[in-house]
Coordinates of C-alpha atoms and ligand atoms in Angstrom, one line a residue:
X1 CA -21.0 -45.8 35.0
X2 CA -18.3 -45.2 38.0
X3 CA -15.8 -46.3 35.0
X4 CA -16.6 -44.0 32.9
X5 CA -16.6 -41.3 35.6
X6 CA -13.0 -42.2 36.7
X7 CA -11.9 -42.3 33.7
X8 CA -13.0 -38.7 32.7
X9 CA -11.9 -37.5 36.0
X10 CA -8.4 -38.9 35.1
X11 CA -8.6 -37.4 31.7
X12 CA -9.4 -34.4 32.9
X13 CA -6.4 -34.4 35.5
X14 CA -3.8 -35.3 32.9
X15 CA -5.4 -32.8 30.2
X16 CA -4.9 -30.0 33.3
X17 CA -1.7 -31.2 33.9
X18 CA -0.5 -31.4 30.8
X19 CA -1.5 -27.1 30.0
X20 CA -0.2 -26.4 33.1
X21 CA 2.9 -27.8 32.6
X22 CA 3.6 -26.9 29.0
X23 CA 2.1 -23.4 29.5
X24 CA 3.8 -22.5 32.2
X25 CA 7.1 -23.2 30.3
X26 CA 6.0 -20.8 27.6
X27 CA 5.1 -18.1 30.3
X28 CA 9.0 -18.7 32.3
X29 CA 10.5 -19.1 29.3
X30 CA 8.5 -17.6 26.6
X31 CA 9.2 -17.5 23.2
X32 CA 11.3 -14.5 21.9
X33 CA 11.7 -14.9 18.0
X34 CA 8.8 -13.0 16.6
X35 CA 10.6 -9.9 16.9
X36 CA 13.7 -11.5 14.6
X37 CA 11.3 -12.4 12.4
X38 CA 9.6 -9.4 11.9
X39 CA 13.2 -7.3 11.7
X40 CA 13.5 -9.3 8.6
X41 CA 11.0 -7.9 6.7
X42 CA 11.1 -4.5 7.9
X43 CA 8.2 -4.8 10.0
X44 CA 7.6 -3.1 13.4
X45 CA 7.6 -5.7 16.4
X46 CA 4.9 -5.9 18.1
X47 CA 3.0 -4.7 15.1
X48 CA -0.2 -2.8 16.2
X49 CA -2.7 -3.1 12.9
X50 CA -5.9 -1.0 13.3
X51 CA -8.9 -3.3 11.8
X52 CA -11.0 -1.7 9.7
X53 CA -9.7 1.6 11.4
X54 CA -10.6 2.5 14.7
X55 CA -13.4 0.9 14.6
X56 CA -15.0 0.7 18.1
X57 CA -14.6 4.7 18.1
X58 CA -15.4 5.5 14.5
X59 CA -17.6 3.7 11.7
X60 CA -15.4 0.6 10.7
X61 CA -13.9 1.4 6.9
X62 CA -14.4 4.9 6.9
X63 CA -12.2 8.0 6.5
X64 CA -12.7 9.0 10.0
X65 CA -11.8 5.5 11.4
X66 CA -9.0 5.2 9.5
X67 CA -7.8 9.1 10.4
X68 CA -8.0 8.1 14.4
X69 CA -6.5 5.1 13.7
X70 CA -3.6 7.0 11.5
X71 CA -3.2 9.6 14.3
X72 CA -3.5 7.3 17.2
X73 CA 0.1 6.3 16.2
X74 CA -1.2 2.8 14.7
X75 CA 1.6 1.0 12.9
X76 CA -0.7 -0.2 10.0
X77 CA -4.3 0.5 8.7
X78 CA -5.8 -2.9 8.0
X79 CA -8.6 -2.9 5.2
X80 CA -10.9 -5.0 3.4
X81 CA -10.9 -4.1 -0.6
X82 CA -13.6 -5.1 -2.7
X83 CA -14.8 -4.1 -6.3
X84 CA -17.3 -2.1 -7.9
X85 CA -20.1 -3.3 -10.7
X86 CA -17.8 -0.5 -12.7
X87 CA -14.5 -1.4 -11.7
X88 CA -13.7 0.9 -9.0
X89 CA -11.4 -0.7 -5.6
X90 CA -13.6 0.4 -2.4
X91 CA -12.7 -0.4 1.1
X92 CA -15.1 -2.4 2.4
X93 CA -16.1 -5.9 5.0
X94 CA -19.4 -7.4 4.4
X95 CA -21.2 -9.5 1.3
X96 CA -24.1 -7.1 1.9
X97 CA -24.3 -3.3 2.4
X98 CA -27.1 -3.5 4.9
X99 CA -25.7 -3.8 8.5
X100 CA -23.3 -0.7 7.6
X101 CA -25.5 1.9 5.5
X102 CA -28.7 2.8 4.6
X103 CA -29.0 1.6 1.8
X104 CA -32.7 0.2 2.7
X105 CA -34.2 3.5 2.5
X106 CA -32.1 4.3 -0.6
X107 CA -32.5 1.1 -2.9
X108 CA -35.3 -0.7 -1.0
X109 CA -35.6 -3.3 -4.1
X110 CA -31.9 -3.8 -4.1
X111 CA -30.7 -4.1 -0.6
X112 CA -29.9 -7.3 0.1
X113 CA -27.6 -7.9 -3.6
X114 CA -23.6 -7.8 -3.1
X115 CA -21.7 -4.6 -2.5
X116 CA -20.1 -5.5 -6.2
X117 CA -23.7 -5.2 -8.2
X118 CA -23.7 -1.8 -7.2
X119 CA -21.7 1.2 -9.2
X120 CA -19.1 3.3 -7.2
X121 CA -22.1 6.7 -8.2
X122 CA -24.7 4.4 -6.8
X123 CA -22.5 3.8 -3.3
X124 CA -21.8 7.5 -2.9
X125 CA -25.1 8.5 -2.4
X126 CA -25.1 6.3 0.8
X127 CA -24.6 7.0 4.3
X128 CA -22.0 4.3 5.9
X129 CA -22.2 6.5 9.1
X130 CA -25.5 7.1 10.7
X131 CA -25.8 2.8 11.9
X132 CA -23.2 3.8 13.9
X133 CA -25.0 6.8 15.7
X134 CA -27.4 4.4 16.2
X135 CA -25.4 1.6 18.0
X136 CA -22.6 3.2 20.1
X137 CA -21.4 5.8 22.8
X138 CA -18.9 7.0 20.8
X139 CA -22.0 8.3 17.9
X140 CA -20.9 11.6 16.9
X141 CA -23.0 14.4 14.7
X142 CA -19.8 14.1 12.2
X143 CA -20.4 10.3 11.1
X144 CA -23.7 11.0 9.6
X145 CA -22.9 10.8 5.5
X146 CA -19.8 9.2 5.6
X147 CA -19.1 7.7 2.4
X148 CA -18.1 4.9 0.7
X149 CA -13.8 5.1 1.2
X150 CA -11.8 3.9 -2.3
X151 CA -8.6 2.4 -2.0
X152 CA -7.3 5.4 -3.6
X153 CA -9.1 7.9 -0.3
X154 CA -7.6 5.3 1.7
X155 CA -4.0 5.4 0.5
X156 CA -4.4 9.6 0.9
X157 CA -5.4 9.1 4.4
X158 CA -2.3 7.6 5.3
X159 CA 0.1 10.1 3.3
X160 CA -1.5 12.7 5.0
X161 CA -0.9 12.9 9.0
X162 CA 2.1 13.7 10.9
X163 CA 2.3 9.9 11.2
X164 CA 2.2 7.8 8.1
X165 CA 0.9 3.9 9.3
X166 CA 1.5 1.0 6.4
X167 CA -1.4 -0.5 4.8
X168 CA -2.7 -4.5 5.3
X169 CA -4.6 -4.6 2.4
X170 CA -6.9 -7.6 2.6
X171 CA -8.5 -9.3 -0.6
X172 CA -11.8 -9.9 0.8
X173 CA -14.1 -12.5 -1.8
X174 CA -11.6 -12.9 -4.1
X175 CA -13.4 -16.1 -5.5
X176 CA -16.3 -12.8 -6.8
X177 CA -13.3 -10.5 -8.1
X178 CA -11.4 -11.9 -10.6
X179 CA -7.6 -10.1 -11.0
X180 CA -8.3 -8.0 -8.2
X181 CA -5.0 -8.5 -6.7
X182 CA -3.4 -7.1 -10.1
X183 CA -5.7 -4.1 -9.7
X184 CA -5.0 -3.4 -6.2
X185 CA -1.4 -3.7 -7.0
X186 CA -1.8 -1.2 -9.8
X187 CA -3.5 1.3 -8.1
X188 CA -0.6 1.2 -5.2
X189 CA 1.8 2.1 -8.2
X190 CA -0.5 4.4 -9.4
X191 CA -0.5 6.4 -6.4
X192 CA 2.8 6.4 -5.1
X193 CA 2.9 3.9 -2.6
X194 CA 4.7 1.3 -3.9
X195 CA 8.5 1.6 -4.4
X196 CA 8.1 4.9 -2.8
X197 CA 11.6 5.6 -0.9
X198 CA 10.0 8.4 1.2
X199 CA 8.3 5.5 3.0
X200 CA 10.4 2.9 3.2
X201 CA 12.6 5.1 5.3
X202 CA 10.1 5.9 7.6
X203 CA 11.6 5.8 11.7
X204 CA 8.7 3.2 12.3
X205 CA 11.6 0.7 13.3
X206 CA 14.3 1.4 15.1
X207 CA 18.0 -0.1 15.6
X208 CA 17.9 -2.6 12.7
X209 CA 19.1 -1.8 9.0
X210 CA 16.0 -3.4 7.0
X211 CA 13.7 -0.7 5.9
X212 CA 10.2 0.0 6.8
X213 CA 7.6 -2.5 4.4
X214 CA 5.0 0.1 4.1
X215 CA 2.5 -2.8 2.5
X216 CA 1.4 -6.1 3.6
X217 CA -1.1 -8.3 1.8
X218 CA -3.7 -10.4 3.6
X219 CA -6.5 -13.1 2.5
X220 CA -8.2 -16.5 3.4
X221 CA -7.2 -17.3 0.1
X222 CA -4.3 -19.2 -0.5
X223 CA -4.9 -18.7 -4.5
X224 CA -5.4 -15.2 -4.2
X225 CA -1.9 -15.0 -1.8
X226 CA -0.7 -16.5 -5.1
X227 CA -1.5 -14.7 -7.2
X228 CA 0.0 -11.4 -4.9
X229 CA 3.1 -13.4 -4.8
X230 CA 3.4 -13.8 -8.5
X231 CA 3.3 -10.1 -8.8
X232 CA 4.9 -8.7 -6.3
X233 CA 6.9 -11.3 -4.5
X234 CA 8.7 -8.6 -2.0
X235 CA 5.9 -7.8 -0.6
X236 CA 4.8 -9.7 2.8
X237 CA 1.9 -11.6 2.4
X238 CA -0.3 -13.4 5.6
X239 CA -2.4 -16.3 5.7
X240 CA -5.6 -15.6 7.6
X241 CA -7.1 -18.6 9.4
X242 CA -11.0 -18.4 10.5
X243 CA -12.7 -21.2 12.7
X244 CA -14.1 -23.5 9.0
X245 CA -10.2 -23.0 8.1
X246 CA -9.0 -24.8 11.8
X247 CA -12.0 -27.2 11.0
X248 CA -10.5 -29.0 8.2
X249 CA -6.6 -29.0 8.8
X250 CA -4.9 -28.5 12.1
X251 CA -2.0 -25.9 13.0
X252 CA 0.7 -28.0 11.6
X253 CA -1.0 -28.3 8.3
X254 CA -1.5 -24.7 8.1
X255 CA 2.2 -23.9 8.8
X256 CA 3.1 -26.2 6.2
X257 CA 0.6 -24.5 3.6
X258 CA 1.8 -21.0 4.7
X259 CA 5.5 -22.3 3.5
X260 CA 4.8 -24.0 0.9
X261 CA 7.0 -22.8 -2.3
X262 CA 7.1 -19.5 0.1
X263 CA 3.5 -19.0 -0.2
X264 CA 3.1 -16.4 3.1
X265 CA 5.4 -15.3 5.7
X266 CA 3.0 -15.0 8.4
X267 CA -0.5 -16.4 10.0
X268 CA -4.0 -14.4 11.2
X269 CA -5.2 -16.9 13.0
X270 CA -8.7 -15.4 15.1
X271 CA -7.3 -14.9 18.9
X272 CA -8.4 -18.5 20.4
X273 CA -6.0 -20.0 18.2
X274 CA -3.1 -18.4 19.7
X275 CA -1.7 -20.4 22.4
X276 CA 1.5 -20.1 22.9
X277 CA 3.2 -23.5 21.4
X278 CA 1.3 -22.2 18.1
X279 CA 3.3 -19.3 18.0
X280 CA 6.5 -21.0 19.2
X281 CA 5.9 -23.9 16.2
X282 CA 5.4 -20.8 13.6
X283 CA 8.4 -18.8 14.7
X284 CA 10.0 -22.5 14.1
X285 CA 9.1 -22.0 10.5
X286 CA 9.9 -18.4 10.3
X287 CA 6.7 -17.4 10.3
X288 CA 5.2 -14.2 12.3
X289 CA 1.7 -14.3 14.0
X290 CA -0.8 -11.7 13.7
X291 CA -4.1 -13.1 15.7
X292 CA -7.5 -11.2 15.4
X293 CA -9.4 -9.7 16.4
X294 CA -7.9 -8.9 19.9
X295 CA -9.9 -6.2 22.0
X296 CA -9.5 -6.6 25.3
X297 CA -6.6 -5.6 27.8
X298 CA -5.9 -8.7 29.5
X299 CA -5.6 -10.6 26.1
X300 CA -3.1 -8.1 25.0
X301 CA -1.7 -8.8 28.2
X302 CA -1.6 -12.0 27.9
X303 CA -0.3 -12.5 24.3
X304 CA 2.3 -9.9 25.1
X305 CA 3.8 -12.2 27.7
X306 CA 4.0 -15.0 25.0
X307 CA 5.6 -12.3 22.4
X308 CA 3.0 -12.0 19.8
X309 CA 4.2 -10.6 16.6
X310 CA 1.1 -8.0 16.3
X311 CA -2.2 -7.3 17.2
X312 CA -5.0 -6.9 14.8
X313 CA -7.3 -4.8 17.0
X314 CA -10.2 -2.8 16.6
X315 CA -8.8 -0.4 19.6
X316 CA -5.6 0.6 18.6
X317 CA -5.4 2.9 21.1
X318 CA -5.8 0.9 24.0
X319 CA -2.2 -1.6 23.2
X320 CA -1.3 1.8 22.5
X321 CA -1.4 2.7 25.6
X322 CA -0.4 -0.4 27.1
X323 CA 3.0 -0.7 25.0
X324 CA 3.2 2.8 26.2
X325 CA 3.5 4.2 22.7
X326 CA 0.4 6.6 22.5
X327 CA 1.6 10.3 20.5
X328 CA 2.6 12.9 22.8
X329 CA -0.1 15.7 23.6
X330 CA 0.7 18.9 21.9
X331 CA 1.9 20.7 25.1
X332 CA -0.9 23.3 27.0
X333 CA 0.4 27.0 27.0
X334 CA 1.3 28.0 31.1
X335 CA -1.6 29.0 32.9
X336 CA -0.9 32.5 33.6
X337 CA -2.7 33.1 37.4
X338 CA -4.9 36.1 37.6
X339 CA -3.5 38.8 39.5
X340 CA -5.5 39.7 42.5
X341 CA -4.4 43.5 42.0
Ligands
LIG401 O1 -7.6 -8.8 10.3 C1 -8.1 -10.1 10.2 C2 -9.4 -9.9 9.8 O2 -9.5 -8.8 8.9 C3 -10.1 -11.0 9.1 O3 -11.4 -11.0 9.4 O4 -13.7 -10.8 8.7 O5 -12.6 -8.9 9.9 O6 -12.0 -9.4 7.5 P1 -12.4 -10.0 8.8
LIG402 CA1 -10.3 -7.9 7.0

């Protein structure tokens, strides 16, 4: 028994020792590459990617989460894109439309079937806003009837501020949308986003010659990053890795996935997997690192110190503010003092 509590004690010690040691490296002499990385491919370093929008002030996937998020100075507008029973590209997270809509009250018989046994008519006559009233401080008369946002809404939203973000489009259940990756591609020609020289000179990034990527594609899927990179190649793709994903291969193995025959060029892993020797071993491979779904102050503050590529965040505004990057205030007109004549 006293063995086996010496031993863990001594365990423990070297296990301490060893983060200590190898993470204090990282925070002296942290490492700087992401920002390189990113240069190449036109992407702003550190990337600030608003998740689902601005989602802790506005219902997630919605036009009014993705307009804060757009005029909150966000670099990209990251959203989930599914399909329609009729064929129609919506922007939406979950299997199920029940945590986000009413659609209990609406179809009570049909509730609990997938967002894609539904038609785009049937979606618009729910409300993906009142939950939301329900749930937070930041509820607000003007989220009750939001509706169901299409990729095409979606793409509008972004062309029309005095700030245009990029898009993270992210293939979400691929496995349940067969070709959707060709659809989502076609709708990006379709409406002008693609290949569009208006944005890819966009004064996102400053002092390097590569031009801004307006689009970057995301999924779980290695098959469906495929199938992205078989039809647009140019366009960055990122390998997102979840807690099943880190279950059955390790970091390493993931790197080498993510570069096999040039299959990603970056990684979402969710924020715990973001130490810093992670990120050092991916900038090793040339890859940037994008972790989710990072909220809080001190871990911006902390994965700034180790140079994180971006931040997927659900509070844009807030490493806004800490990056010190948050649009100016249109200026107040000068109080003009009464005269006590
Ligand atoms: O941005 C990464 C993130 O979108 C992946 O997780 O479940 O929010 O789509 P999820
Ligand atoms: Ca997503």
């Amino acid at each position: 028994m006293r063995i086996r509590y010496i031993l863990l004690i001594a365990f423990a010690l070297l296990f301490g020792s060893f983060m200590v040691f190898y993470g204090g490296y990282y925070l002296i002499n942290p490492d700087m590459r992401g920002e390189e990385i990113l240069a190449n491919y036109g992407i702003p370093y550190p990337a600030v990617i608003a998740h689902r929008g601005s989602s802790i002030k506005a219902p997630e996937s919605t036009a009014s989460a993705y307009e804060l998020a757009r005029d909150t100075g966000s670099d990209y507008l990251e959203a989930d894109v599914q399909r329609t029973r009729d064929g129609e590209l919506i922007i939406f997270h979950d299997e199920n439309l029940t945590r986000t809509s009413n659609v209990e009250e609406v179809f009570p018989d049909r509730a609990h079937l997938k967002v894609g046994d539904f038609t785009y008519e049937e979606l618009k006559k729910l409300d993906f806003g009142s939950w939301f009233n329900e749930e937070s401080r930041y509820a607000s008369p003007e989220y009750e009837g939001e509706e169901i946002l299409t990729l095409r809404e979606l793409i509008q939203i972004a062309k029309e501020g005095d700030h245009t973000p990029g898009l993270i489009l992210e293939s979400k259940h691929p496995e349940k949308y067969p070709g959707i990756e060709a659809e989502i591609i076609e709708v990006l020609e379709e409406e002008n986003w693609l290949d569009n020289p208006d944005l890819a000179n966009l004064p996102q990034i400053e002092d390097i010659e590569k031009e801004f990527a307006p689009t970057i594609f995301f999924s779980f899927s290695p098959a469906s990053l495929r199938s992205f990179k078989d039809l647009r190649p140019e366009i960055p793709r990122l390998l997102l890795i979840n807690d099943n994903m880190i279950g059955r291969r390790n970091w390493q193995g993931w790197l080498e996935r993510a570069t096999e025959d040039d299959l990603a060029q970056g990684l979402g892993p969710k924020g715990f997997m973001s130490w810093p020797w992670h990120i050092a071993a991916a900038h090793e491979k040339e890859l940037f690192v994008f972790p989710y779904t990072i909220n809080e102050l001190w871990q911006v503050k902390a994965l700034a110190r180790i140079h994180s590529s971006g931040y997927i965040t659900d509070r844009p505004d807030v490493i806004l503010e800490f990056l010190d990057r948050l649009p100016e205030l249109p200026e107040l007109p000068e109080l003009v003092e009464e005269s006590t004549h």
